[in-house]
CSV table of C-alpha atoms in Angstrom, one decimal:
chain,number,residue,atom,x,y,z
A,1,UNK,CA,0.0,0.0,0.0
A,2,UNK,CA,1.0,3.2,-0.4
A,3,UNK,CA,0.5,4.6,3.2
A,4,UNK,CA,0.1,3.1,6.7
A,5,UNK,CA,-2.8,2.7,8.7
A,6,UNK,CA,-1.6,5.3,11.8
A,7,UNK,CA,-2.3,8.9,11.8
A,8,UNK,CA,0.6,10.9,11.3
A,9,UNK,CA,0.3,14.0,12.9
A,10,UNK,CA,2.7,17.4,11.7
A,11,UNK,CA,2.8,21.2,12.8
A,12,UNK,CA,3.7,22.4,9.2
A,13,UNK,CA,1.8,22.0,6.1
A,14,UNK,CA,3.9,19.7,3.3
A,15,UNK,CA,4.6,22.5,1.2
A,16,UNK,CA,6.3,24.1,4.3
A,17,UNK,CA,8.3,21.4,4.9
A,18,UNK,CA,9.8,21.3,1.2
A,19,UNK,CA,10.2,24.5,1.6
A,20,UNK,CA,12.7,24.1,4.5
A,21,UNK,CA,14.4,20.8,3.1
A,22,UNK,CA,15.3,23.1,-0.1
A,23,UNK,CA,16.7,25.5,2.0
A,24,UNK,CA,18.3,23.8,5.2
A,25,UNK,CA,20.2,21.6,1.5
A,26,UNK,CA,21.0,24.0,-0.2
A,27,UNK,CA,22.1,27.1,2.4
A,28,UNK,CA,24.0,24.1,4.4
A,29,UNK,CA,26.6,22.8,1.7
A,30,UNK,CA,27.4,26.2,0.4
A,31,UNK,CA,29.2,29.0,1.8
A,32,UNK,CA,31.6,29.0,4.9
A,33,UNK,CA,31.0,28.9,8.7
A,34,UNK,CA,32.4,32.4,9.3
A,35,UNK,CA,30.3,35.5,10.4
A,36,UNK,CA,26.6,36.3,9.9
A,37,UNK,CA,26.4,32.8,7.1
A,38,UNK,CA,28.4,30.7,9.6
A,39,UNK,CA,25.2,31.7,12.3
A,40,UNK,CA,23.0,31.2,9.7
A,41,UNK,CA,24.3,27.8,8.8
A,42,UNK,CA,24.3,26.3,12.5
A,43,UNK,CA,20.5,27.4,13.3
A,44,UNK,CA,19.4,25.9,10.2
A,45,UNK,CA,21.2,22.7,11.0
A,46,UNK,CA,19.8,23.0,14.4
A,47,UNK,CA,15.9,23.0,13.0
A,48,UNK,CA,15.6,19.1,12.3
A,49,UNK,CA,16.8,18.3,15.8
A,50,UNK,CA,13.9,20.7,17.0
A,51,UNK,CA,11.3,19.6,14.9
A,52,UNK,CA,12.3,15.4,15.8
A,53,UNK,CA,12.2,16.3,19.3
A,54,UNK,CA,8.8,18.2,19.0
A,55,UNK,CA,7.7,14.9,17.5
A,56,UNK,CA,8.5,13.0,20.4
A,57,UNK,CA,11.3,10.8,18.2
A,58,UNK,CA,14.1,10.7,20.8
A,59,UNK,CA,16.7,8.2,18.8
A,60,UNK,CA,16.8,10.4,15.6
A,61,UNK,CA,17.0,13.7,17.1
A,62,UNK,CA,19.8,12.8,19.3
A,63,UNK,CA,21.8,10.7,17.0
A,64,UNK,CA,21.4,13.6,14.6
A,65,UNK,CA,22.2,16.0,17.4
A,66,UNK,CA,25.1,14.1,18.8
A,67,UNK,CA,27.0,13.2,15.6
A,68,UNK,CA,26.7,16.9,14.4
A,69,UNK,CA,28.2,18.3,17.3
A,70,UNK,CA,31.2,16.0,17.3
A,71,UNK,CA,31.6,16.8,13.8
A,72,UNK,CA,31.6,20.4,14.7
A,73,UNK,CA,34.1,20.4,17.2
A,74,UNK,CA,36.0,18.2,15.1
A,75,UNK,CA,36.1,20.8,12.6
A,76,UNK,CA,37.1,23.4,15.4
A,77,UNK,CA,39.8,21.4,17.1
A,78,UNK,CA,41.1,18.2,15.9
A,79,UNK,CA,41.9,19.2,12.6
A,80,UNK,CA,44.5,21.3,13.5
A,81,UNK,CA,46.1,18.7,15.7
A,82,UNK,CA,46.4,16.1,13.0
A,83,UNK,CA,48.0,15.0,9.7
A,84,UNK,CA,48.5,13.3,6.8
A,85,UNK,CA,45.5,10.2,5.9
A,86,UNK,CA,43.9,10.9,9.6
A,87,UNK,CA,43.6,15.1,8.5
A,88,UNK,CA,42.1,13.6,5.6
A,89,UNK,CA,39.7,11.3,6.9
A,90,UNK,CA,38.7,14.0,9.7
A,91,UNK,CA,38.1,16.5,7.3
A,92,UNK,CA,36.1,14.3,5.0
A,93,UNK,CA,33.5,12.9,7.6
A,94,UNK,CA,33.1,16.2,9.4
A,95,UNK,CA,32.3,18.3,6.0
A,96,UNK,CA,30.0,15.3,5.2
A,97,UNK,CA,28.4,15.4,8.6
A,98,UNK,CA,27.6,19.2,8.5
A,99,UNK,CA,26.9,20.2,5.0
A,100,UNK,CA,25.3,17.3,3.8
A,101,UNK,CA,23.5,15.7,6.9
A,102,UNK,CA,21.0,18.3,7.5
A,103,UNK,CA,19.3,18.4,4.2
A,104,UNK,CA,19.1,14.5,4.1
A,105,UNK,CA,17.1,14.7,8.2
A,106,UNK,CA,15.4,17.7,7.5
A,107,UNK,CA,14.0,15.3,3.8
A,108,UNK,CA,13.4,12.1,6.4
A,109,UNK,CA,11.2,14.2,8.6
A,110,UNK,CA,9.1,15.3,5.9
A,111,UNK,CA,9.0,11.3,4.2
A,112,UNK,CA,8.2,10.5,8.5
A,113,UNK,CA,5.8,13.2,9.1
A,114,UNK,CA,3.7,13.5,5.8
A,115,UNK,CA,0.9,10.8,4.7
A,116,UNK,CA,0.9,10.4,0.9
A,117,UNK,CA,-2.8,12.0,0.8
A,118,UNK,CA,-1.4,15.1,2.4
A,119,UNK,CA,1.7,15.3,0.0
A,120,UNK,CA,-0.7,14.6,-2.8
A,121,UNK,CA,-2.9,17.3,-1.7
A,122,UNK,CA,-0.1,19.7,-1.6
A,123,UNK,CA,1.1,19.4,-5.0
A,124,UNK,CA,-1.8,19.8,-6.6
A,125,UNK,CA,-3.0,22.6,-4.3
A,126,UNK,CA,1.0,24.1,-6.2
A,127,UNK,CA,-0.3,22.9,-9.8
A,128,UNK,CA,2.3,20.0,-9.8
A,129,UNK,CA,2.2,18.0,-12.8
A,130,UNK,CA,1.8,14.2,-12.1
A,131,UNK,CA,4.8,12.8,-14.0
A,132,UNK,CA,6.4,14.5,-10.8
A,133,UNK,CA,3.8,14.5,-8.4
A,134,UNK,CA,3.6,10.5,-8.8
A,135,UNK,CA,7.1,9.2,-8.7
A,136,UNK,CA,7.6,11.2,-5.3
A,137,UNK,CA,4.4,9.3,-3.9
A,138,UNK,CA,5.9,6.3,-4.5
A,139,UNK,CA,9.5,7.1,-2.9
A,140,UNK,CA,7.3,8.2,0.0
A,141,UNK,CA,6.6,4.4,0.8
A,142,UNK,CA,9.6,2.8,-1.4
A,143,UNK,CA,12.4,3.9,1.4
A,144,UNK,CA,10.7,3.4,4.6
A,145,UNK,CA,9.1,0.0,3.1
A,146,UNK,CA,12.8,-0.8,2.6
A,147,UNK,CA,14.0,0.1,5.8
A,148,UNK,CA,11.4,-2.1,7.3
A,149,UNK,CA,12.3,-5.0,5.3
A,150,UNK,CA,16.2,-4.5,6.0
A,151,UNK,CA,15.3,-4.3,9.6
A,152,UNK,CA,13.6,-8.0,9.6
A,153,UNK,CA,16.3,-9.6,7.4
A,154,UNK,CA,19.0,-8.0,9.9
A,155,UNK,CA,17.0,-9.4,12.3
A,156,UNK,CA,16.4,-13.0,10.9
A,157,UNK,CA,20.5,-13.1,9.9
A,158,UNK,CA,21.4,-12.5,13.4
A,159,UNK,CA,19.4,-15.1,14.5
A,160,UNK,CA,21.2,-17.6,12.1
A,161,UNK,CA,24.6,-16.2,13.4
A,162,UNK,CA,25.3,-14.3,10.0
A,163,UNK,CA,26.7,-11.2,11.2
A,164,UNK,CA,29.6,-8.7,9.9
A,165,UNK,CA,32.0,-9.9,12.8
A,166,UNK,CA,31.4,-14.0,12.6
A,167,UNK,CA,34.1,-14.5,10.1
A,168,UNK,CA,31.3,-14.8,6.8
A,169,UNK,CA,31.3,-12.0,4.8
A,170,UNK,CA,30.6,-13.7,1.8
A,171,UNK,CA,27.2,-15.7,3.6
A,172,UNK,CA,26.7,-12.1,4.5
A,173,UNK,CA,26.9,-10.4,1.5
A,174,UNK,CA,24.7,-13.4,0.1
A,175,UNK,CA,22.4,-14.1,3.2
A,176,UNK,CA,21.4,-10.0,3.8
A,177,UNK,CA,22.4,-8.4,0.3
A,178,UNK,CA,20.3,-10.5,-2.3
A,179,UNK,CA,17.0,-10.7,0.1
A,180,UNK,CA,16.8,-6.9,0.1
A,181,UNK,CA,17.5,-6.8,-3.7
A,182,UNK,CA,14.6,-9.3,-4.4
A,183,UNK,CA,12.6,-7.1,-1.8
A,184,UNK,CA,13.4,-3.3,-3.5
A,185,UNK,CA,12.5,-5.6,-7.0
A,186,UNK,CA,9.3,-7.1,-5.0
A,187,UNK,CA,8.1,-3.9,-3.5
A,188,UNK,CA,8.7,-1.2,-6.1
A,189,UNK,CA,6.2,-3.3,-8.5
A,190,UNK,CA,3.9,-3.8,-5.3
A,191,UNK,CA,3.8,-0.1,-5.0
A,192,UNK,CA,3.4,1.2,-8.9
A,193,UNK,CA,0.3,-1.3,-8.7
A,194,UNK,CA,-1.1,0.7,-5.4
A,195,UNK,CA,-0.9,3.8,-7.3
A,196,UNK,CA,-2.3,3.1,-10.7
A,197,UNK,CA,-5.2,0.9,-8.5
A,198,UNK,CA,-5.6,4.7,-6.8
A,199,UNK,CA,-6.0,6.5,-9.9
A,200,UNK,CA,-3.0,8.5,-9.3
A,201,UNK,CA,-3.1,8.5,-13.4
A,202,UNK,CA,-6.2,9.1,-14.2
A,203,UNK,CA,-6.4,12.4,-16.3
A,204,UNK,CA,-9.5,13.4,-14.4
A,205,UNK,CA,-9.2,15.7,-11.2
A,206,UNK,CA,-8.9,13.3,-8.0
A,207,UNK,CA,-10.9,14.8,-4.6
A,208,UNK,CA,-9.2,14.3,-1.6
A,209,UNK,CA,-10.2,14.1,2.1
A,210,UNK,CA,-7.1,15.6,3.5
A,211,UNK,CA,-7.0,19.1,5.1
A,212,UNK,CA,-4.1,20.8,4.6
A,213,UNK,CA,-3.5,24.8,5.1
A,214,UNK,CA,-1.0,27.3,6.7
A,215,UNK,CA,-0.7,28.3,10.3
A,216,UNK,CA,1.1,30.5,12.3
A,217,UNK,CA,3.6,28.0,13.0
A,218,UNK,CA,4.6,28.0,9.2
A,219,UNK,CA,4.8,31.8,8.8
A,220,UNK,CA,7.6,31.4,11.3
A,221,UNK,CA,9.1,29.0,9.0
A,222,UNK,CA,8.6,31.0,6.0
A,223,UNK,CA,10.3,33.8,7.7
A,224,UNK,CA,13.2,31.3,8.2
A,225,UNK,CA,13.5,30.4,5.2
A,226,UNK,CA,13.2,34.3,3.6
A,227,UNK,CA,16.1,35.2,6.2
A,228,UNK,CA,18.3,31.9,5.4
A,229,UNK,CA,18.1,32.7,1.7
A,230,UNK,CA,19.0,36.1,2.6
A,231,UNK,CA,22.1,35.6,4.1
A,232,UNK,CA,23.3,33.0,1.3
A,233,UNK,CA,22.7,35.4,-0.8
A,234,UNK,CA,24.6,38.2,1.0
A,235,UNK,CA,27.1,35.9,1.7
A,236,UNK,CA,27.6,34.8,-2.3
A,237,UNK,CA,27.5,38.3,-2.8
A,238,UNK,CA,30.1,39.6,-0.6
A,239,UNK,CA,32.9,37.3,-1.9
């Protein structure tokens, strides 16, 4: 199916929450970490942590939270303490960790957060076409479908004794690997079938029973978002 049973419950509208992946992505990787930008940078990377702990989804925000501020003080201190392959390697994971981490937890919120009714909703409500609107639905259940699935087969493997440490890595790679590739095969078709048995391609106008609209809460965010793309601008244009 294309979307689970629960109620998912967000305090920004979908559109709100591209929005801020666009800009927490594309502020983040660009620009440096000095002055006004370098602010600008740090709250914006700061805003999934928030928004996961106002969701009540301790083990992301603080894995998120954690890794980022190692990364950061890595940046600050170990770097200029080291050398060589290590200077390399610190430098590597620590840019990866703050430019390029953000934009990816800021996207899984919205994936977590957002039923495919209400993303729907949103792009038409923006005049999306559907040869865009479409293959998004379906990543919005192919990855945490996946995850799921690599969850159990982790599971099941560990059970058997197949594990990255036992010694096997060839039982591993056969044992975990293949069963998720027959599963992505198995689960991408199971999903294109849910969407056509929708009508997601029907040419006529499809209703839809989910509410969606703006609140205060995402005027702050727009305001964000104005003020973010403000500053990167500032900042390209001050170099």
């Amino acid at each position: 199916m294309l979307e689970k049973k629960s109620e998912i419950h967000s305090l920004l509208d979908p559109r709100t929450k591209l929005l801020m992946v666009l800009t927490i992505a594309t502020v983040v990787i660009g620009g440096s970490n000095l002055g006004v930008y370098g602010r600008t940078k740090y709250f914006l990377s700061a805003i999934p942590f928030l928004l996961f702990l106002l969701e009540k989804q301790w083990k992301t925000a603080f894995l998120y939270g954690g890794a980022y501020i190692i990364a950061v003080l890595g940046e600050s201190y170990l770097l200029h303490y080291t050398y060589g392959v290590l200077n390399f390697i610190l430098v590597a994971v620590c840019m990866v960790v703050t430019r390029f981490v953000p934009g990816f937890i800021m996207a899984d919120y919205m994936m977590k957060t957002t039923t495919v009714s209400a993303f729907m909703a949103a792009m038409e409500r923006m005049h999306i076409p559907q040869a865009v609107t479409i293959p998004l639905a379906v990543t919005f259940r192919f990855f945490p479908t996946i995850g799921e699935e690599h969850g159990a087969i982790n599971q099941a493997m560990s059970v058997r004794g197949v594990r990255l440490g036992g010694g096997k890595p060839l039982k591993m790679l056969e044992y975990r690997m293949m069963p998720l590739m027959i599963s992505c095969m198995n689960i991408s078709d199971e999903l294109s079938a849910a969407a056509i048995t929708r009508g997601l391609g029907s040419p006529r106008k499809r209703t839809n029973i989910c509410h969606i609209g703006f609140t205060w809460v995402d005027g702050i965010a727009f305001a964000v978002c104005i003020g973010a793309w403000a500053a990167f601008i500032c900042g390209l244009m001050g170099r």
